[in-house]
PDB file of C-alpha atoms in Angstrom:
ATOM      1  CA  UNK A   1      35.609 114.961  74.432  1.00  0.00           C
ATOM      2  CA  UNK A   2      32.790 115.624  77.066  1.00  0.00           C
ATOM      3  CA  UNK A   3      32.766 115.661  80.733  1.00  0.00           C
ATOM      4  CA  UNK A   4      29.680 115.420  83.219  1.00  0.00           C
ATOM      5  CA  UNK A   5      31.068 117.815  85.724  1.00  0.00           C
ATOM      6  CA  UNK A   6      33.834 120.677  85.515  1.00  0.00           C
ATOM      7  CA  UNK A   7      33.576 123.090  88.493  1.00  0.00           C
ATOM      8  CA  UNK A   8      37.227 123.641  89.744  1.00  0.00           C
ATOM      9  CA  UNK A   9      37.551 123.149  93.548  1.00  0.00           C
ATOM     10  CA  UNK A  10      40.157 122.126  95.913  1.00  0.00           C
ATOM     11  CA  UNK A  11      40.436 118.487  96.913  1.00  0.00           C
ATOM     12  CA  UNK A  12      42.481 116.727  99.515  1.00  0.00           C
ATOM     13  CA  UNK A  13      44.576 115.433  96.661  1.00  0.00           C
ATOM     14  CA  UNK A  14      45.714 118.961  95.925  1.00  0.00           C
ATOM     15  CA  UNK A  15      47.222 119.254  99.391  1.00  0.00           C
ATOM     16  CA  UNK A  16      48.985 116.024  99.021  1.00  0.00           C
ATOM     17  CA  UNK A  17      50.392 117.002  95.625  1.00  0.00           C
ATOM     18  CA  UNK A  18      51.327 120.456  97.271  1.00  0.00           C
ATOM     19  CA  UNK A  19      53.353 118.576  99.827  1.00  0.00           C
ATOM     20  CA  UNK A  20      54.954 116.272  97.125  1.00  0.00           C
ATOM     21  CA  UNK A  21      55.914 119.344  95.159  1.00  0.00           C
ATOM     22  CA  UNK A  22      57.534 120.989  98.243  1.00  0.00           C
ATOM     23  CA  UNK A  23      59.324 117.819  99.028  1.00  0.00           C
ATOM     24  CA  UNK A  24      60.731 117.697  95.442  1.00  0.00           C
ATOM     25  CA  UNK A  25      61.804 121.172  95.874  1.00  0.00           C
ATOM     26  CA  UNK A  26      63.775 120.427  99.034  1.00  0.00           C
ATOM     27  CA  UNK A  27      65.315 117.456  97.678  1.00  0.00           C
ATOM     28  CA  UNK A  28      66.183 119.090  94.378  1.00  0.00           C
ATOM     29  CA  UNK A  29      67.697 121.933  96.355  1.00  0.00           C
ATOM     30  CA  UNK A  30      69.856 119.803  98.384  1.00  0.00           C
ATOM     31  CA  UNK A  31      71.024 117.832  95.305  1.00  0.00           C
ATOM     32  CA  UNK A  32      71.577 121.186  93.425  1.00  0.00           C
ATOM     33  CA  UNK A  33      73.626 122.553  96.390  1.00  0.00           C
ATOM     34  CA  UNK A  34      75.923 119.593  96.052  1.00  0.00           C
ATOM     35  CA  UNK A  35      76.447 120.498  92.372  1.00  0.00           C
ATOM     36  CA  UNK A  36      76.957 124.341  92.899  1.00  0.00           C
ATOM     37  CA  UNK A  37      78.868 124.603  96.001  1.00  0.00           C
ATOM     38  CA  UNK A  38      82.100 125.191  94.324  1.00  0.00           C
ATOM     39  CA  UNK A  39      80.557 127.832  91.757  1.00  0.00           C
ATOM     40  CA  UNK A  40      80.735 131.522  92.397  1.00  0.00           C
ATOM     41  CA  UNK A  41      77.988 133.930  91.684  1.00  0.00           C
ATOM     42  CA  UNK A  42      80.574 135.985  89.652  1.00  0.00           C
ATOM     43  CA  UNK A  43      81.027 132.752  87.326  1.00  0.00           C
ATOM     44  CA  UNK A  44      77.211 132.669  86.760  1.00  0.00           C
ATOM     45  CA  UNK A  45      77.251 136.416  86.145  1.00  0.00           C
ATOM     46  CA  UNK A  46      79.923 136.176  83.684  1.00  0.00           C
ATOM     47  CA  UNK A  47      78.108 133.430  81.781  1.00  0.00           C
ATOM     48  CA  UNK A  48      75.151 135.524  81.511  1.00  0.00           C
ATOM     49  CA  UNK A  49      77.015 138.571  80.275  1.00  0.00           C
ATOM     50  CA  UNK A  50      78.763 136.366  77.505  1.00  0.00           C
ATOM     51  CA  UNK A  51      75.466 135.720  75.919  1.00  0.00           C
ATOM     52  CA  UNK A  52      75.187 137.701  72.800  1.00  0.00           C
ATOM     53  CA  UNK A  53      72.719 140.215  71.985  1.00  0.00           C
ATOM     54  CA  UNK A  54      71.312 138.301  69.026  1.00  0.00           C
ATOM     55  CA  UNK A  55      70.980 135.121  71.217  1.00  0.00           C
ATOM     56  CA  UNK A  56      69.133 137.232  73.680  1.00  0.00           C
ATOM     57  CA  UNK A  57      66.651 138.287  70.962  1.00  0.00           C
ATOM     58  CA  UNK A  58      66.424 134.668  69.637  1.00  0.00           C
ATOM     59  CA  UNK A  59      65.578 133.577  73.056  1.00  0.00           C
ATOM     60  CA  UNK A  60      62.865 136.208  73.423  1.00  0.00           C
ATOM     61  CA  UNK A  61      61.392 135.227  70.020  1.00  0.00           C
ATOM     62  CA  UNK A  62      61.361 131.584  71.138  1.00  0.00           C
ATOM     63  CA  UNK A  63      59.437 132.489  74.179  1.00  0.00           C
ATOM     64  CA  UNK A  64      56.820 134.316  72.126  1.00  0.00           C
ATOM     65  CA  UNK A  65      56.488 131.325  69.901  1.00  0.00           C
ATOM     66  CA  UNK A  66      56.089 128.991  73.061  1.00  0.00           C
ATOM     67  CA  UNK A  67      53.271 131.125  74.431  1.00  0.00           C
ATOM     68  CA  UNK A  68      51.604 131.497  70.908  1.00  0.00           C
ATOM     69  CA  UNK A  69      51.601 127.871  70.687  1.00  0.00           C
ATOM     70  CA  UNK A  70      49.829 127.594  74.117  1.00  0.00           C
ATOM     71  CA  UNK A  71      47.414 130.105  73.000  1.00  0.00           C
ATOM     72  CA  UNK A  72      46.645 127.858  70.028  1.00  0.00           C
ATOM     73  CA  UNK A  73      45.914 124.989  72.520  1.00  0.00           C
ATOM     74  CA  UNK A  74      42.861 126.992  73.599  1.00  0.00           C
ATOM     75  CA  UNK A  75      41.813 127.899  70.202  1.00  0.00           C
ATOM     76  CA  UNK A  76      41.931 124.536  68.972  1.00  0.00           C
ATOM     77  CA  UNK A  77      39.868 123.415  72.010  1.00  0.00           C
ATOM     78  CA  UNK A  78      37.333 126.275  71.350  1.00  0.00           C
ATOM     79  CA  UNK A  79      36.969 125.005  67.727  1.00  0.00           C
ATOM     80  CA  UNK A  80      36.480 121.566  68.970  1.00  0.00           C
ATOM     81  CA  UNK A  81      33.520 122.979  71.082  1.00  0.00           C
ATOM     82  CA  UNK A  82      32.033 124.588  67.792  1.00  0.00           C
ATOM     83  CA  UNK A  83      32.326 128.289  69.800  1.00  0.00           C
ATOM     84  CA  UNK A  84      33.398 131.342  68.314  1.00  0.00           C
ATOM     85  CA  UNK A  85      35.440 133.554  70.708  1.00  0.00           C
ATOM     86  CA  UNK A  86      37.692 136.486  69.869  1.00  0.00           C
ATOM     87  CA  UNK A  87      41.504 135.278  69.355  1.00  0.00           C
ATOM     88  CA  UNK A  88      42.609 138.302  71.549  1.00  0.00           C
ATOM     89  CA  UNK A  89      40.651 137.085  74.404  1.00  0.00           C
ATOM     90  CA  UNK A  90      41.705 133.456  73.970  1.00  0.00           C
ATOM     91  CA  UNK A  91      45.507 134.601  73.796  1.00  0.00           C
ATOM     92  CA  UNK A  92      45.051 136.656  77.036  1.00  0.00           C
ATOM     93  CA  UNK A  93      43.264 133.878  78.735  1.00  0.00           C
ATOM     94  CA  UNK A  94      45.783 131.158  77.748  1.00  0.00           C
ATOM     95  CA  UNK A  95      48.800 133.229  78.588  1.00  0.00           C
ATOM     96  CA  UNK A  96      47.566 134.204  82.176  1.00  0.00           C
ATOM     97  CA  UNK A  97      46.410 130.483  82.857  1.00  0.00           C
ATOM     98  CA  UNK A  98      50.077 129.010  81.811  1.00  0.00           C
ATOM     99  CA  UNK A  99      52.052 131.836  83.341  1.00  0.00           C
ATOM    100  CA  UNK A 100      50.338 131.246  86.688  1.00  0.00           C
ATOM    101  CA  UNK A 101      50.383 127.302  86.419  1.00  0.00           C
ATOM    102  CA  UNK A 102      53.953 127.227  85.258  1.00  0.00           C
ATOM    103  CA  UNK A 103      54.957 129.131  88.294  1.00  0.00           C
ATOM    104  CA  UNK A 104      52.615 128.103  91.092  1.00  0.00           C
ATOM    105  CA  UNK A 105      52.497 124.393  90.122  1.00  0.00           C
ATOM    106  CA  UNK A 106      50.046 122.262  88.010  1.00  0.00           C
ATOM    107  CA  UNK A 107      48.607 120.426  91.050  1.00  0.00           C
ATOM    108  CA  UNK A 108      47.993 123.595  93.132  1.00  0.00           C
ATOM    109  CA  UNK A 109      46.563 125.692  90.555  1.00  0.00           C
ATOM    110  CA  UNK A 110      45.984 123.957  87.377  1.00  0.00           C
ATOM    111  CA  UNK A 111      44.574 126.722  85.412  1.00  0.00           C
ATOM    112  CA  UNK A 112      40.919 125.695  85.852  1.00  0.00           C
ATOM    113  CA  UNK A 113      40.035 128.525  88.013  1.00  0.00           C
ATOM    114  CA  UNK A 114      41.469 131.093  85.564  1.00  0.00           C
ATOM    115  CA  UNK A 115      39.698 129.465  82.584  1.00  0.00           C
ATOM    116  CA  UNK A 116      36.352 129.077  84.474  1.00  0.00           C
ATOM    117  CA  UNK A 117      36.197 132.670  85.369  1.00  0.00           C
ATOM    118  CA  UNK A 118      37.297 134.026  81.988  1.00  0.00           C
ATOM    119  CA  UNK A 119      35.309 131.455  79.792  1.00  0.00           C
ATOM    120  CA  UNK A 120      32.217 131.846  81.724  1.00  0.00           C
ATOM    121  CA  UNK A 121      32.276 135.440  81.076  1.00  0.00           C
ATOM    122  CA  UNK A 122      31.879 134.376  77.281  1.00  0.00           C
ATOM    123  CA  UNK A 123      29.026 132.267  77.906  1.00  0.00           C
ATOM    124  CA  UNK A 124      30.589 128.807  78.111  1.00  0.00           C
ATOM    125  CA  UNK A 125      29.004 126.357  80.376  1.00  0.00           C
ATOM    126  CA  UNK A 126      30.824 124.562  83.362  1.00  0.00           C
ATOM    127  CA  UNK A 127      30.576 121.373  81.249  1.00  0.00           C
ATOM    128  CA  UNK A 128      32.172 123.078  78.171  1.00  0.00           C
ATOM    129  CA  UNK A 129      34.992 124.621  80.285  1.00  0.00           C
ATOM    130  CA  UNK A 130      35.749 121.075  81.633  1.00  0.00           C
ATOM    131  CA  UNK A 131      36.029 119.909  78.079  1.00  0.00           C
ATOM    132  CA  UNK A 132      38.380 122.782  77.110  1.00  0.00           C
ATOM    133  CA  UNK A 133      40.686 122.231  80.085  1.00  0.00           C
ATOM    134  CA  UNK A 134      40.967 118.392  79.282  1.00  0.00           C
ATOM    135  CA  UNK A 135      41.468 119.119  75.802  1.00  0.00           C
ATOM    136  CA  UNK A 136      44.246 121.598  76.353  1.00  0.00           C
ATOM    137  CA  UNK A 137      46.068 119.246  78.680  1.00  0.00           C
ATOM    138  CA  UNK A 138      45.700 116.283  76.273  1.00  0.00           C
ATOM    139  CA  UNK A 139      47.148 118.428  73.545  1.00  0.00           C
ATOM    140  CA  UNK A 140      50.191 119.071  75.605  1.00  0.00           C
ATOM    141  CA  UNK A 141      50.427 115.410  76.512  1.00  0.00           C
ATOM    142  CA  UNK A 142      50.099 114.478  72.876  1.00  0.00           C
ATOM    143  CA  UNK A 143      52.887 116.979  71.806  1.00  0.00           C
ATOM    144  CA  UNK A 144      55.246 115.665  74.526  1.00  0.00           C
ATOM    145  CA  UNK A 145      54.614 111.934  73.199  1.00  0.00           C
ATOM    146  CA  UNK A 146      55.237 113.156  69.633  1.00  0.00           C
ATOM    147  CA  UNK A 147      58.377 115.114  70.291  1.00  0.00           C
ATOM    148  CA  UNK A 148      59.801 112.563  72.782  1.00  0.00           C
ATOM    149  CA  UNK A 149      59.224 109.720  70.347  1.00  0.00           C
ATOM    150  CA  UNK A 150      60.858 111.485  67.328  1.00  0.00           C
ATOM    151  CA  UNK A 151      64.015 112.537  69.487  1.00  0.00           C
ATOM    152  CA  UNK A 152      64.375 109.049  70.981  1.00  0.00           C
ATOM    153  CA  UNK A 153      64.368 107.425  67.592  1.00  0.00           C
ATOM    154  CA  UNK A 154      66.379 110.157  65.924  1.00  0.00           C
ATOM    155  CA  UNK A 155      68.927 110.409  68.746  1.00  0.00           C
ATOM    156  CA  UNK A 156      68.958 106.895  70.455  1.00  0.00           C
ATOM    157  CA  UNK A 157      72.315 107.746  72.045  1.00  0.00           C
ATOM    158  CA  UNK A 158      70.777 110.683  73.820  1.00  0.00           C
ATOM    159  CA  UNK A 159      69.177 108.301  76.465  1.00  0.00           C
ATOM    160  CA  UNK A 160      72.765 107.604  77.892  1.00  0.00           C
ATOM    161  CA  UNK A 161      72.498 111.367  79.329  1.00  0.00           C
ATOM    162  CA  UNK A 162      69.372 110.751  81.480  1.00  0.00           C
ATOM    163  CA  UNK A 163      69.342 106.813  81.939  1.00  0.00           C
ATOM    164  CA  UNK A 164      71.675 103.999  82.059  1.00  0.00           C
ATOM    165  CA  UNK A 165      70.175 102.038  79.275  1.00  0.00           C
ATOM    166  CA  UNK A 166      71.206 100.806  75.504  1.00  0.00           C
ATOM    167  CA  UNK A 167      70.215 102.843  72.503  1.00  0.00           C
ATOM    168  CA  UNK A 168      67.878 100.005  71.482  1.00  0.00           C
ATOM    169  CA  UNK A 169      65.811 100.606  74.566  1.00  0.00           C
ATOM    170  CA  UNK A 170      65.445 104.281  73.300  1.00  0.00           C
ATOM    171  CA  UNK A 171      64.328 103.168  69.841  1.00  0.00           C
ATOM    172  CA  UNK A 172      61.624 100.890  71.408  1.00  0.00           C
ATOM    173  CA  UNK A 173      60.462 103.494  73.832  1.00  0.00           C
ATOM    174  CA  UNK A 174      60.241 106.047  70.994  1.00  0.00           C
ATOM    175  CA  UNK A 175      58.427 103.705  68.769  1.00  0.00           C
ATOM    176  CA  UNK A 176      55.909 102.869  71.398  1.00  0.00           C
ATOM    177  CA  UNK A 177      55.272 106.552  72.067  1.00  0.00           C
ATOM    178  CA  UNK A 178      54.761 107.368  68.297  1.00  0.00           C
ATOM    179  CA  UNK A 179      52.426 104.245  68.204  1.00  0.00           C
ATOM    180  CA  UNK A 180      50.355 105.941  70.804  1.00  0.00           C
ATOM    181  CA  UNK A 181      49.931 108.903  68.829  1.00  0.00           C
ATOM    182  CA  UNK A 182      49.176 106.784  65.731  1.00  0.00           C
ATOM    183  CA  UNK A 183      46.312 105.016  67.661  1.00  0.00           C
ATOM    184  CA  UNK A 184      44.875 108.526  68.624  1.00  0.00           C
ATOM    185  CA  UNK A 185      44.983 109.568  64.960  1.00  0.00           C
ATOM    186  CA  UNK A 186      43.545 106.178  63.982  1.00  0.00           C
ATOM    187  CA  UNK A 187      40.736 106.472  66.382  1.00  0.00           C
ATOM    188  CA  UNK A 188      39.937 110.119  65.221  1.00  0.00           C
ATOM    189  CA  UNK A 189      39.948 108.830  61.526  1.00  0.00           C
ATOM    190  CA  UNK A 190      37.964 105.910  62.065  1.00  0.00           C
ATOM    191  CA  UNK A 191      35.774 107.543  64.899  1.00  0.00           C
ATOM    192  CA  UNK A 192      36.409 104.810  67.238  1.00  0.00           C
ATOM    193  CA  UNK A 193      33.825 104.069  70.115  1.00  0.00           C
ATOM    194  CA  UNK A 194      34.156 106.668  72.821  1.00  0.00           C
ATOM    195  CA  UNK A 195      35.318 105.496  76.287  1.00  0.00           C
ATOM    196  CA  UNK A 196      34.480 106.436  79.758  1.00  0.00           C
ATOM    197  CA  UNK A 197      36.941 106.958  82.751  1.00  0.00           C
ATOM    198  CA  UNK A 198      34.993 107.807  85.839  1.00  0.00           C
ATOM    199  CA  UNK A 199      33.135 111.083  85.106  1.00  0.00           C
ATOM    200  CA  UNK A 200      35.111 111.701  82.051  1.00  0.00           C
ATOM    201  CA  UNK A 201      33.633 110.859  78.583  1.00  0.00           C
ATOM    202  CA  UNK A 202      36.095 110.964  75.841  1.00  0.00           C
ATOM    203  CA  UNK A 203      34.980 111.156  72.161  1.00  0.00           C
ATOM    204  CA  UNK A 204      37.769 111.323  69.339  1.00  0.00           C
ATOM    205  CA  UNK A 205      37.878 114.794  67.861  1.00  0.00           C
ATOM    206  CA  UNK A 206      37.706 115.439  64.049  1.00  0.00           C
ATOM    207  CA  UNK A 207      40.724 114.934  61.905  1.00  0.00           C
ATOM    208  CA  UNK A 208      41.285 118.721  61.206  1.00  0.00           C
ATOM    209  CA  UNK A 209      41.230 119.215  65.000  1.00  0.00           C
ATOM    210  CA  UNK A 210      43.768 116.375  65.638  1.00  0.00           C
ATOM    211  CA  UNK A 211      46.098 117.687  62.862  1.00  0.00           C
ATOM    212  CA  UNK A 212      46.270 121.035  64.579  1.00  0.00           C
ATOM    213  CA  UNK A 213      46.839 119.348  68.006  1.00  0.00           C
ATOM    214  CA  UNK A 214      49.827 117.597  66.303  1.00  0.00           C
ATOM    215  CA  UNK A 215      51.139 120.810  65.326  1.00  0.00           C
ATOM    216  CA  UNK A 216      50.698 123.021  68.299  1.00  0.00           C
ATOM    217  CA  UNK A 217      51.824 120.406  70.947  1.00  0.00           C
ATOM    218  CA  UNK A 218      55.401 119.852  69.732  1.00  0.00           C
ATOM    219  CA  UNK A 219      55.711 123.509  68.652  1.00  0.00           C
ATOM    220  CA  UNK A 220      55.277 124.811  72.219  1.00  0.00           C
ATOM    221  CA  UNK A 221      57.974 122.470  73.477  1.00  0.00           C
ATOM    222  CA  UNK A 222      60.316 123.153  70.502  1.00  0.00           C
ATOM    223  CA  UNK A 223      60.151 126.774  71.244  1.00  0.00           C
ATOM    224  CA  UNK A 224      60.586 126.420  75.030  1.00  0.00           C
ATOM    225  CA  UNK A 225      63.751 124.190  74.569  1.00  0.00           C
ATOM    226  CA  UNK A 226      65.009 126.760  71.954  1.00  0.00           C
ATOM    227  CA  UNK A 227      65.236 129.447  74.763  1.00  0.00           C
ATOM    228  CA  UNK A 228      67.917 127.277  76.580  1.00  0.00           C
ATOM    229  CA  UNK A 229      69.475 126.275  73.331  1.00  0.00           C
ATOM    230  CA  UNK A 230      70.116 130.034  72.271  1.00  0.00           C
ATOM    231  CA  UNK A 231      71.309 130.797  75.827  1.00  0.00           C
ATOM    232  CA  UNK A 232      73.994 128.123  75.915  1.00  0.00           C
ATOM    233  CA  UNK A 233      77.407 128.998  74.729  1.00  0.00           C
ATOM    234  CA  UNK A 234      78.766 127.874  71.389  1.00  0.00           C
ATOM    235  CA  UNK A 235      81.750 126.177  72.617  1.00  0.00           C
ATOM    236  CA  UNK A 236      80.969 122.527  73.509  1.00  0.00           C
ATOM    237  CA  UNK A 237      77.461 122.930  72.447  1.00  0.00           C
ATOM    238  CA  UNK A 238      75.742 119.548  72.081  1.00  0.00           C
ATOM    239  CA  UNK A 239      73.307 120.603  69.428  1.00  0.00           C
ATOM    240  CA  UNK A 240      69.601 121.382  69.340  1.00  0.00           C
ATOM    241  CA  UNK A 241      68.209 117.747  69.587  1.00  0.00           C
ATOM    242  CA  UNK A 242      70.301 117.040  72.702  1.00  0.00           C
ATOM    243  CA  UNK A 243      68.927 120.171  74.359  1.00  0.00           C
ATOM    244  CA  UNK A 244      65.473 119.456  73.277  1.00  0.00           C
ATOM    245  CA  UNK A 245      65.795 115.742  74.581  1.00  0.00           C
ATOM    246  CA  UNK A 246      67.146 116.835  77.906  1.00  0.00           C
ATOM    247  CA  UNK A 247      64.487 119.481  78.190  1.00  0.00           C
ATOM    248  CA  UNK A 248      61.766 117.109  77.462  1.00  0.00           C
ATOM    249  CA  UNK A 249      63.140 114.616  80.247  1.00  0.00           C
ATOM    250  CA  UNK A 250      63.676 117.581  82.868  1.00  0.00           C
ATOM    251  CA  UNK A 251      60.296 119.097  81.949  1.00  0.00           C
ATOM    252  CA  UNK A 252      58.503 115.782  82.427  1.00  0.00           C
ATOM    253  CA  UNK A 253      60.263 115.096  85.709  1.00  0.00           C
ATOM    254  CA  UNK A 254      59.328 118.611  86.933  1.00  0.00           C
ATOM    255  CA  UNK A 255      55.644 118.057  86.073  1.00  0.00           C
ATOM    256  CA  UNK A 256      55.711 114.758  87.772  1.00  0.00           C
ATOM    257  CA  UNK A 257      57.379 116.043  90.816  1.00  0.00           C
ATOM    258  CA  UNK A 258      54.778 118.949  90.916  1.00  0.00           C
ATOM    259  CA  UNK A 259      57.563 121.184  92.100  1.00  0.00           C
ATOM    260  CA  UNK A 260      56.311 124.881  91.308  1.00  0.00           C
ATOM    261  CA  UNK A 261      58.226 125.848  88.126  1.00  0.00           C
ATOM    262  CA  UNK A 262      60.282 122.624  88.342  1.00  0.00           C
ATOM    263  CA  UNK A 263      62.225 124.448  90.889  1.00  0.00           C
ATOM    264  CA  UNK A 264      65.549 122.625  91.107  1.00  0.00           C
ATOM    265  CA  UNK A 265      64.443 119.748  89.058  1.00  0.00           C
ATOM    266  CA  UNK A 266      65.464 121.413  85.675  1.00  0.00           C
ATOM    267  CA  UNK A 267      68.669 122.498  87.063  1.00  0.00           C
ATOM    268  CA  UNK A 268      69.619 119.123  88.495  1.00  0.00           C
ATOM    269  CA  UNK A 269      68.617 117.258  85.291  1.00  0.00           C
ATOM    270  CA  UNK A 270      70.504 119.562  82.951  1.00  0.00           C
ATOM    271  CA  UNK A 271      73.696 119.735  84.915  1.00  0.00           C
ATOM    272  CA  UNK A 272      73.817 116.051  85.036  1.00  0.00           C
ATOM    273  CA  UNK A 273      72.859 115.590  81.349  1.00  0.00           C
ATOM    274  CA  UNK A 274      75.163 118.145  79.933  1.00  0.00           C
ATOM    275  CA  UNK A 275      78.766 117.424  81.665  1.00  0.00           C
ATOM    276  CA  UNK A 276      80.444 118.918  78.534  1.00  0.00           C
ATOM    277  CA  UNK A 277      79.385 122.312  79.347  1.00  0.00           C
ATOM    278  CA  UNK A 278      80.760 124.311  82.239  1.00  0.00           C
ATOM    279  CA  UNK A 279      78.209 124.274  85.108  1.00  0.00           C
ATOM    280  CA  UNK A 280      78.046 128.086  85.567  1.00  0.00           C
ATOM    281  CA  UNK A 281      77.058 128.140  81.655  1.00  0.00           C
ATOM    282  CA  UNK A 282      74.229 125.681  82.130  1.00  0.00           C
ATOM    283  CA  UNK A 283      72.859 127.652  84.923  1.00  0.00           C
ATOM    284  CA  UNK A 284      73.135 130.840  83.064  1.00  0.00           C
ATOM    285  CA  UNK A 285      71.077 129.361  80.283  1.00  0.00           C
ATOM    286  CA  UNK A 286      68.314 128.196  82.759  1.00  0.00           C
ATOM    287  CA  UNK A 287      68.310 131.716  84.471  1.00  0.00           C
ATOM    288  CA  UNK A 288      67.560 133.025  81.074  1.00  0.00           C
ATOM    289  CA  UNK A 289      64.940 130.342  80.647  1.00  0.00           C
ATOM    290  CA  UNK A 290      63.272 131.075  83.894  1.00  0.00           C
ATOM    291  CA  UNK A 291      63.322 134.777  83.265  1.00  0.00           C
ATOM    292  CA  UNK A 292      61.814 134.592  79.890  1.00  0.00           C
ATOM    293  CA  UNK A 293      59.625 131.593  80.287  1.00  0.00           C
ATOM    294  CA  UNK A 294      58.292 131.749  83.834  1.00  0.00           C
ATOM    295  CA  UNK A 295      58.992 135.046  85.731  1.00  0.00           C
ATOM    296  CA  UNK A 296      58.222 137.884  83.156  1.00  0.00           C
ATOM    297  CA  UNK A 297      55.069 136.014  81.942  1.00  0.00           C
ATOM    298  CA  UNK A 298      53.986 135.411  85.633  1.00  0.00           C
ATOM    299  CA  UNK A 299      54.547 139.310  86.478  1.00  0.00           C
ATOM    300  CA  UNK A 300      52.477 140.202  83.272  1.00  0.00           C
ATOM    301  CA  UNK A 301      49.734 137.621  84.079  1.00  0.00           C
ATOM    302  CA  UNK A 302      49.121 139.104  87.463  1.00  0.00           C
ATOM    303  CA  UNK A 303      48.440 142.462  85.733  1.00  0.00           C
ATOM    304  CA  UNK A 304      45.940 140.752  83.340  1.00  0.00           C
ATOM    305  CA  UNK A 305      44.219 139.112  86.254  1.00  0.00           C
ATOM    306  CA  UNK A 306      43.945 142.353  88.009  1.00  0.00           C
ATOM    307  CA  UNK A 307      42.498 144.121  85.032  1.00  0.00           C
ATOM    308  CA  UNK A 308      39.972 141.393  84.271  1.00  0.00           C
ATOM    309  CA  UNK A 309      38.707 141.238  87.854  1.00  0.00           C
ATOM    310  CA  UNK A 310      38.391 145.224  87.863  1.00  0.00           C
ATOM    311  CA  UNK A 311      36.529 145.031  84.631  1.00  0.00           C
ATOM    312  CA  UNK A 312      34.182 142.283  85.868  1.00  0.00           C
ATOM    313  CA  UNK A 313      33.649 144.331  89.190  1.00  0.00           C
ATOM    314  CA  UNK A 314      32.958 147.518  87.262  1.00  0.00           C
ATOM    315  CA  UNK A 315      30.465 145.919  84.884  1.00  0.00           C
ATOM    316  CA  UNK A 316      28.399 144.337  87.820  1.00  0.00           C
ATOM    317  CA  UNK A 317      28.529 147.599  89.760  1.00  0.00           C
ATOM    318  CA  UNK A 318      26.962 149.372  86.589  1.00  0.00           C
ATOM    319  CA  UNK A 319      24.504 146.665  86.095  1.00  0.00           C
ATOM    320  CA  UNK A 320      23.432 147.024  89.770  1.00  0.00           C
ATOM    321  CA  UNK A 321      23.181 150.757  89.598  1.00  0.00           C
ATOM    322  CA  UNK A 322      21.090 150.452  86.492  1.00  0.00           C
ATOM    323  CA  UNK A 323      18.480 148.157  88.348  1.00  0.00           C
ATOM    324  CA  UNK A 324      15.307 149.850  89.357  1.00  0.00           C
ATOM    325  CA  UNK A 325      14.951 150.724  93.225  1.00  0.00           C
TER     326      UNK A 325
END
């Protein structure tokens, strides 16, 4: 992949998507209020306290797995560029990027600014950083297509939970998604002719790079869904594949809505798709997800950004002092 121009800057579309995101939050909040008006805080607190210590540990481990997979996105992109950057730096940059983007909203703060500042300090050009950003986004999209296709075919009845269609439609949609993934793999194998969309010039990566994308993309989603899976009660538990399927649907809706952190969208979708589980238990699991996957990483990422900016300022100050007067 290559791109002509990659300097991150705010556009009018950013404001539009921000307004769309806020509207989605308001609408989701209204729908959520209708669902929760008969649930007390004590019920939710009791559901949280009912989660076993082992399940708390498993949810935490799943969170680490998800962010490790996200760091793998960046490492694969750096390998695609043919660059050598320390794994520790890539991990911190990726962690900070996604922790901020997940909470603030992809349209408002897509991670381009963080990656631009970080990778410029390692000598990458704006064009290379643009390729890296596009590549990471595509890895996520590829993982979503692959995971969604597999779930829709393996559990065709699952689609009833989110849409009023027949299982056959689920199999057809899943097959189409997997075919799209297959075309990408075929294009990489046969090195299809690159295609251009506006300023974006896309070339198929090498097969070893694609194989890593096909592992890293779904892995992040599998681990993120596992956080909710471990936080749900054992009684009336629908199983991991159902939780994964609902998570993929709700996460996709959250991204499309541009609501910061999918605020309200995840809750409304899960409550509607898991009617067999008490609403308080579903909300408790989603609170655990938000704390582990969103809030704690967000707080830590702010410290990382402050530390990075302090280091950059200190280095520039020392360089200015060393200049001859």
